[in-house]
Amino acid sequence: MVNELICLLPAAAAALLFGGIYVYKMRKYKKSLRRLSGEMDRILHGSGELVLGSYEEGEISILRDEIYKMTVRLREQSETLTEDKEALADSLADISHQIRTPLTTLNLMTARMMQEGDDPEQRKRILREMNRMLERIEWLITALLKISKLDAGAICLEPADISMEGFLKKVMEPFEIQMDLRDQRCRIEGAEGMTFTADEAWTLEAVRNVVKNSLEYTPDGKALEISCVNNPLYTEISVCDSGPGIDPEDLPHLFDRFYKGKNAGSSSFGIGLALAQSIMSRQNGVIRAENRKEGGSRFRIRFYKQTI
């Protein structure tokens, strides 16, 4: 019996040793979990620092790394959402301001119309002005809806091969009467036989906004110049006017929403160029503005053939 007990002693000692190591490991494991839990609680309840302590190699260390990655991503998403909310608030304030101006004018015209009595000519003049204000509001709301759809990714662009010559004719159609009244002309160079790939309907919207802006600064009796270039890297439509040019302080902000340059007219909302840039950026394109040495401004509308 004594011999048997002596033989069992090493096994018992080993069991006690391994048992002690297991208990020690489990206590250390639980201590690490409590520590990690405390650090997560600190981060989740307002700590500005994303700092997790270091742990020995093993499952806790792997868990710590994965939690850290998730926490960083959640923090980035939270910051993005905060920025989006601030941008939305700013946009709503800008939209409210932009719409309030023509609405105030409409209210004043309505009151004036009621005071004019039965003068038919005066009523017609006021009605024409009121109609113009309503068209401005309609255009602004439509443009803002288009930008919102582009930002939300709700627009499915359908690129196709487009004839440049036919495309530019469509671009200029809405401006023919306006140009005729102001004795303006349009010279187009380099479009013959050229094709490019884009969504035609949305690209018409973008290029027309650029042309509209350039025509506003083209003096009566002068010409708008449109030239086209095609090479292995890109296809470019260049729109040039002979106006006063762009103030250097305005150039960096020209495509910002609701930004109105120093030479902008009273009817400008500062949204057309922003919409054009938004459309182009979603089909591997870009718009750049610059002043020409000979005077006036130039808008380069560029469609890249490879992803940039």
mmCIF file with all atom_site columns, N, CA and C in Angstrom, residues 173-208:
data_model
loop_
_atom_site.group_PDB
_atom_site.id
_atom_site.type_symbol
_atom_site.label_atom_id
_atom_site.label_alt_id
_atom_site.label_comp_id
_atom_site.label_asym_id
_atom_site.label_entity_id
_atom_site.label_seq_id
_atom_site.pdbx_PDB_ins_code
_atom_site.Cartn_x
_atom_site.Cartn_y
_atom_site.Cartn_z
_atom_site.occupancy
_atom_site.B_iso_or_equiv
_atom_site.pdbx_formal_charge
_atom_site.auth_seq_id
_atom_site.auth_comp_id
_atom_site.auth_asym_id
_atom_site.auth_atom_id
_atom_site.pdbx_PDB_model_num
ATOM 1   N N  . GLU A 1 173 ? -29.069 74.204 -78.602 1.00 0.00 ? 173 GLU A N  1
ATOM 2   C CA . GLU A 1 173 ? -30.470 74.452 -78.985 1.00 0.00 ? 173 GLU A CA 1
ATOM 3   C C  . GLU A 1 173 ? -31.234 75.353 -78.013 1.00 0.00 ? 173 GLU A C  1
ATOM 4   N N  . PRO A 1 174 ? -31.161 75.151 -76.686 1.00 0.00 ? 174 PRO A N  1
ATOM 5   C CA . PRO A 1 174 ? -31.954 75.999 -75.786 1.00 0.00 ? 174 PRO A CA 1
ATOM 6   C C  . PRO A 1 174 ? -31.525 77.460 -75.755 1.00 0.00 ? 174 PRO A C  1
ATOM 7   N N  . PHE A 1 175 ? -30.340 77.782 -76.301 1.00 0.00 ? 175 PHE A N  1
ATOM 8   C CA . PHE A 1 175 ? -29.809 79.138 -76.199 1.00 0.00 ? 175 PHE A CA 1
ATOM 9   C C  . PHE A 1 175 ? -29.963 79.928 -77.494 1.00 0.00 ? 175 PHE A C  1
ATOM 10  N N  . GLU A 1 176 ? -30.558 79.328 -78.529 1.00 0.00 ? 176 GLU A N  1
ATOM 11  C CA . GLU A 1 176 ? -30.595 79.980 -79.834 1.00 0.00 ? 176 GLU A CA 1
ATOM 12  C C  . GLU A 1 176 ? -31.356 81.309 -79.801 1.00 0.00 ? 176 GLU A C  1
ATOM 13  N N  . ILE A 1 177 ? -32.520 81.336 -79.176 1.00 0.00 ? 177 ILE A N  1
ATOM 14  C CA . ILE A 1 177 ? -33.312 82.574 -79.134 1.00 0.00 ? 177 ILE A CA 1
ATOM 15  C C  . ILE A 1 177 ? -32.584 83.643 -78.322 1.00 0.00 ? 177 ILE A C  1
ATOM 16  N N  . GLN A 1 178 ? -32.061 83.250 -77.161 1.00 0.00 ? 178 GLN A N  1
ATOM 17  C CA . GLN A 1 178 ? -31.323 84.194 -76.305 1.00 0.00 ? 178 GLN A CA 1
ATOM 18  C C  . GLN A 1 178 ? -30.128 84.780 -77.051 1.00 0.00 ? 178 GLN A C  1
ATOM 19  N N  . MET A 1 179 ? -29.380 83.939 -77.768 1.00 0.00 ? 179 MET A N  1
ATOM 20  C CA . MET A 1 179 ? -28.215 84.407 -78.508 1.00 0.00 ? 179 MET A CA 1
ATOM 21  C C  . MET A 1 179 ? -28.629 85.312 -79.659 1.00 0.00 ? 179 MET A C  1
ATOM 22  N N  . ASP A 1 180 ? -29.756 84.999 -80.290 1.00 0.00 ? 180 ASP A N  1
ATOM 23  C CA . ASP A 1 180 ? -30.235 85.832 -81.396 1.00 0.00 ? 180 ASP A CA 1
ATOM 24  C C  . ASP A 1 180 ? -30.609 87.229 -80.894 1.00 0.00 ? 180 ASP A C  1
ATOM 25  N N  . LEU A 1 181 ? -31.253 87.291 -79.742 1.00 0.00 ? 181 LEU A N  1
ATOM 26  C CA . LEU A 1 181 ? -31.646 88.583 -79.179 1.00 0.00 ? 181 LEU A CA 1
ATOM 27  C C  . LEU A 1 181 ? -30.429 89.425 -78.808 1.00 0.00 ? 181 LEU A C  1
ATOM 28  N N  . ARG A 1 182 ? -29.358 88.772 -78.391 1.00 0.00 ? 182 ARG A N  1
ATOM 29  C CA . ARG A 1 182 ? -28.156 89.492 -77.982 1.00 0.00 ? 182 ARG A CA 1
ATOM 30  C C  . ARG A 1 182 ? -27.099 89.546 -79.084 1.00 0.00 ? 182 ARG A C  1
ATOM 31  N N  . ASP A 1 183 ? -27.457 89.067 -80.282 1.00 0.00 ? 183 ASP A N  1
ATOM 32  C CA . ASP A 1 183 ? -26.553 89.075 -81.427 1.00 0.00 ? 183 ASP A CA 1
ATOM 33  C C  . ASP A 1 183 ? -25.249 88.330 -81.099 1.00 0.00 ? 183 ASP A C  1
ATOM 34  N N  . GLN A 1 184 ? -25.373 87.239 -80.357 1.00 0.00 ? 184 GLN A N  1
ATOM 35  C CA . GLN A 1 184 ? -24.211 86.415 -80.034 1.00 0.00 ? 184 GLN A CA 1
ATOM 36  C C  . GLN A 1 184 ? -24.080 85.279 -81.045 1.00 0.00 ? 184 GLN A C  1
ATOM 37  N N  . ARG A 1 185 ? -22.852 84.798 -81.208 1.00 0.00 ? 185 ARG A N  1
ATOM 38  C CA . ARG A 1 185 ? -22.587 83.692 -82.125 1.00 0.00 ? 185 ARG A CA 1
ATOM 39  C C  . ARG A 1 185 ? -21.831 82.596 -81.389 1.00 0.00 ? 185 ARG A C  1
ATOM 40  N N  . CYS A 1 186 ? -21.809 81.434 -82.002 1.00 0.00 ? 186 CYS A N  1
ATOM 41  C CA . CYS A 1 186 ? -21.060 80.319 -81.422 1.00 0.00 ? 186 CYS A CA 1
ATOM 42  C C  . CYS A 1 186 ? -20.214 79.672 -82.512 1.00 0.00 ? 186 CYS A C  1
ATOM 43  N N  . ARG A 1 187 ? -18.921 79.609 -82.283 1.00 0.00 ? 187 ARG A N  1
ATOM 44  C CA . ARG A 1 187 ? -18.004 78.961 -83.222 1.00 0.00 ? 187 ARG A CA 1
ATOM 45  C C  . ARG A 1 187 ? -17.558 77.625 -82.625 1.00 0.00 ? 187 ARG A C  1
ATOM 46  N N  . ILE A 1 188 ? -17.744 76.558 -83.393 1.00 0.00 ? 188 ILE A N  1
ATOM 47  C CA . ILE A 1 188 ? -17.376 75.216 -82.937 1.00 0.00 ? 188 ILE A CA 1
ATOM 48  C C  . ILE A 1 188 ? -16.283 74.672 -83.843 1.00 0.00 ? 188 ILE A C  1
ATOM 49  N N  . GLU A 1 189 ? -15.198 74.198 -83.249 1.00 0.00 ? 189 GLU A N  1
ATOM 50  C CA . GLU A 1 189 ? -14.065 73.666 -84.007 1.00 0.00 ? 189 GLU A CA 1
ATOM 51  C C  . GLU A 1 189 ? -13.685 72.276 -83.499 1.00 0.00 ? 189 GLU A C  1
ATOM 52  N N  . GLY A 1 190 ? -13.314 71.413 -84.431 1.00 0.00 ? 190 GLY A N  1
ATOM 53  C CA . GLY A 1 190 ? -12.754 70.106 -84.083 1.00 0.00 ? 190 GLY A CA 1
ATOM 54  C C  . GLY A 1 190 ? -13.757 69.025 -83.758 1.00 0.00 ? 190 GLY A C  1
ATOM 55  N N  . ALA A 1 191 ? -15.057 69.291 -83.928 1.00 0.00 ? 191 ALA A N  1
ATOM 56  C CA . ALA A 1 191 ? -16.059 68.296 -83.537 1.00 0.00 ? 191 ALA A CA 1
ATOM 57  C C  . ALA A 1 191 ? -16.370 67.300 -84.657 1.00 0.00 ? 191 ALA A C  1
ATOM 58  N N  . GLU A 1 192 ? -16.016 67.635 -85.895 1.00 0.00 ? 192 GLU A N  1
ATOM 59  C CA . GLU A 1 192 ? -16.380 66.784 -87.029 1.00 0.00 ? 192 GLU A CA 1
ATOM 60  C C  . GLU A 1 192 ? -15.764 65.390 -86.899 1.00 0.00 ? 192 GLU A C  1
ATOM 61  N N  . GLY A 1 193 ? -16.613 64.372 -86.988 1.00 0.00 ? 193 GLY A N  1
ATOM 62  C CA . GLY A 1 193 ? -16.139 62.985 -86.969 1.00 0.00 ? 193 GLY A CA 1
ATOM 63  C C  . GLY A 1 193 ? -15.690 62.470 -85.623 1.00 0.00 ? 193 GLY A C  1
ATOM 64  N N  . MET A 1 194 ? -15.765 63.294 -84.573 1.00 0.00 ? 194 MET A N  1
ATOM 65  C CA . MET A 1 194 ? -15.296 62.882 -83.250 1.00 0.00 ? 194 MET A CA 1
ATOM 66  C C  . MET A 1 194 ? -16.423 62.210 -82.469 1.00 0.00 ? 194 MET A C  1
ATOM 67  N N  . THR A 1 195 ? -16.075 61.201 -81.703 1.00 0.00 ? 195 THR A N  1
ATOM 68  C CA . THR A 1 195 ? -17.030 60.551 -80.799 1.00 0.00 ? 195 THR A CA 1
ATOM 69  C C  . THR A 1 195 ? -16.418 60.466 -79.402 1.00 0.00 ? 195 THR A C  1
ATOM 70  N N  . PHE A 1 196 ? -17.268 60.344 -78.413 1.00 0.00 ? 196 PHE A N  1
ATOM 71  C CA . PHE A 1 196 ? -16.806 60.126 -77.042 1.00 0.00 ? 196 PHE A CA 1
ATOM 72  C C  . PHE A 1 196 ? -17.836 59.275 -76.311 1.00 0.00 ? 196 PHE A C  1
ATOM 73  N N  . THR A 1 197 ? -17.461 58.752 -75.148 1.00 0.00 ? 197 THR A N  1
ATOM 74  C CA . THR A 1 197 ? -18.332 57.852 -74.393 1.00 0.00 ? 197 THR A CA 1
ATOM 75  C C  . THR A 1 197 ? -18.790 58.528 -73.110 1.00 0.00 ? 197 THR A C  1
ATOM 76  N N  . ALA A 1 198 ? -20.114 58.625 -72.938 1.00 0.00 ? 198 ALA A N  1
ATOM 77  C CA . ALA A 1 198 ? -20.690 59.246 -71.736 1.00 0.00 ? 198 ALA A CA 1
ATOM 78  C C  . ALA A 1 198 ? -22.188 58.976 -71.723 1.00 0.00 ? 198 ALA A C  1
ATOM 79  N N  . ASP A 1 199 ? -22.832 59.343 -70.615 1.00 0.00 ? 199 ASP A N  1
ATOM 80  C CA . ASP A 1 199 ? -24.290 59.313 -70.545 1.00 0.00 ? 199 ASP A CA 1
ATOM 81  C C  . ASP A 1 199 ? -24.796 60.597 -71.191 1.00 0.00 ? 199 ASP A C  1
ATOM 82  N N  . GLU A 1 200 ? -25.508 60.472 -72.313 1.00 0.00 ? 200 GLU A N  1
ATOM 83  C CA . GLU A 1 200 ? -25.834 61.656 -73.115 1.00 0.00 ? 200 GLU A CA 1
ATOM 84  C C  . GLU A 1 200 ? -26.735 62.644 -72.373 1.00 0.00 ? 200 GLU A C  1
ATOM 85  N N  . ALA A 1 201 ? -27.804 62.153 -71.740 1.00 0.00 ? 201 ALA A N  1
ATOM 86  C CA . ALA A 1 201 ? -28.769 63.054 -71.102 1.00 0.00 ? 201 ALA A CA 1
ATOM 87  C C  . ALA A 1 201 ? -28.119 63.857 -69.979 1.00 0.00 ? 201 ALA A C  1
ATOM 88  N N  . TRP A 1 202 ? -27.374 63.187 -69.098 1.00 0.00 ? 202 TRP A N  1
ATOM 89  C CA . TRP A 1 202 ? -26.762 63.887 -67.973 1.00 0.00 ? 202 TRP A CA 1
ATOM 90  C C  . TRP A 1 202 ? -25.589 64.755 -68.417 1.00 0.00 ? 202 TRP A C  1
ATOM 91  N N  . THR A 1 203 ? -24.875 64.311 -69.450 1.00 0.00 ? 203 THR A N  1
ATOM 92  C CA . THR A 1 203 ? -23.761 65.126 -69.956 1.00 0.00 ? 203 THR A CA 1
ATOM 93  C C  . THR A 1 203 ? -24.287 66.383 -70.637 1.00 0.00 ? 203 THR A C  1
ATOM 94  N N  . LEU A 1 204 ? -25.428 66.285 -71.304 1.00 0.00 ? 204 LEU A N  1
ATOM 95  C CA . LEU A 1 204 ? -26.066 67.486 -71.856 1.00 0.00 ? 204 LEU A CA 1
ATOM 96  C C  . LEU A 1 204 ? -26.357 68.484 -70.743 1.00 0.00 ? 204 LEU A C  1
ATOM 97  N N  . GLU A 1 205 ? -26.864 67.981 -69.620 1.00 0.00 ? 205 GLU A N  1
ATOM 98  C CA . GLU A 1 205 ? -27.148 68.850 -68.472 1.00 0.00 ? 205 GLU A CA 1
ATOM 99  C C  . GLU A 1 205 ? -25.891 69.557 -68.002 1.00 0.00 ? 205 GLU A C  1
ATOM 100 N N  . ALA A 1 206 ? -24.790 68.806 -67.901 1.00 0.00 ? 206 ALA A N  1
ATOM 101 C CA . ALA A 1 206 ? -23.539 69.383 -67.407 1.00 0.00 ? 206 ALA A CA 1
ATOM 102 C C  . ALA A 1 206 ? -22.984 70.434 -68.365 1.00 0.00 ? 206 ALA A C  1
ATOM 103 N N  . VAL A 1 207 ? -22.893 70.087 -69.639 1.00 0.00 ? 207 VAL A N  1
ATOM 104 C CA . VAL A 1 207 ? -22.278 70.997 -70.610 1.00 0.00 ? 207 VAL A CA 1
ATOM 105 C C  . VAL A 1 207 ? -23.162 72.236 -70.823 1.00 0.00 ? 207 VAL A C  1
ATOM 106 N N  . ARG A 1 208 ? -24.470 72.061 -70.800 1.00 0.00 ? 208 ARG A N  1
ATOM 107 C CA . ARG A 1 208 ? -25.359 73.217 -70.940 1.00 0.00 ? 208 ARG A CA 1
ATOM 108 C C  . ARG A 1 208 ? -25.191 74.200 -69.785 1.00 0.00 ? 208 ARG A C  1
#
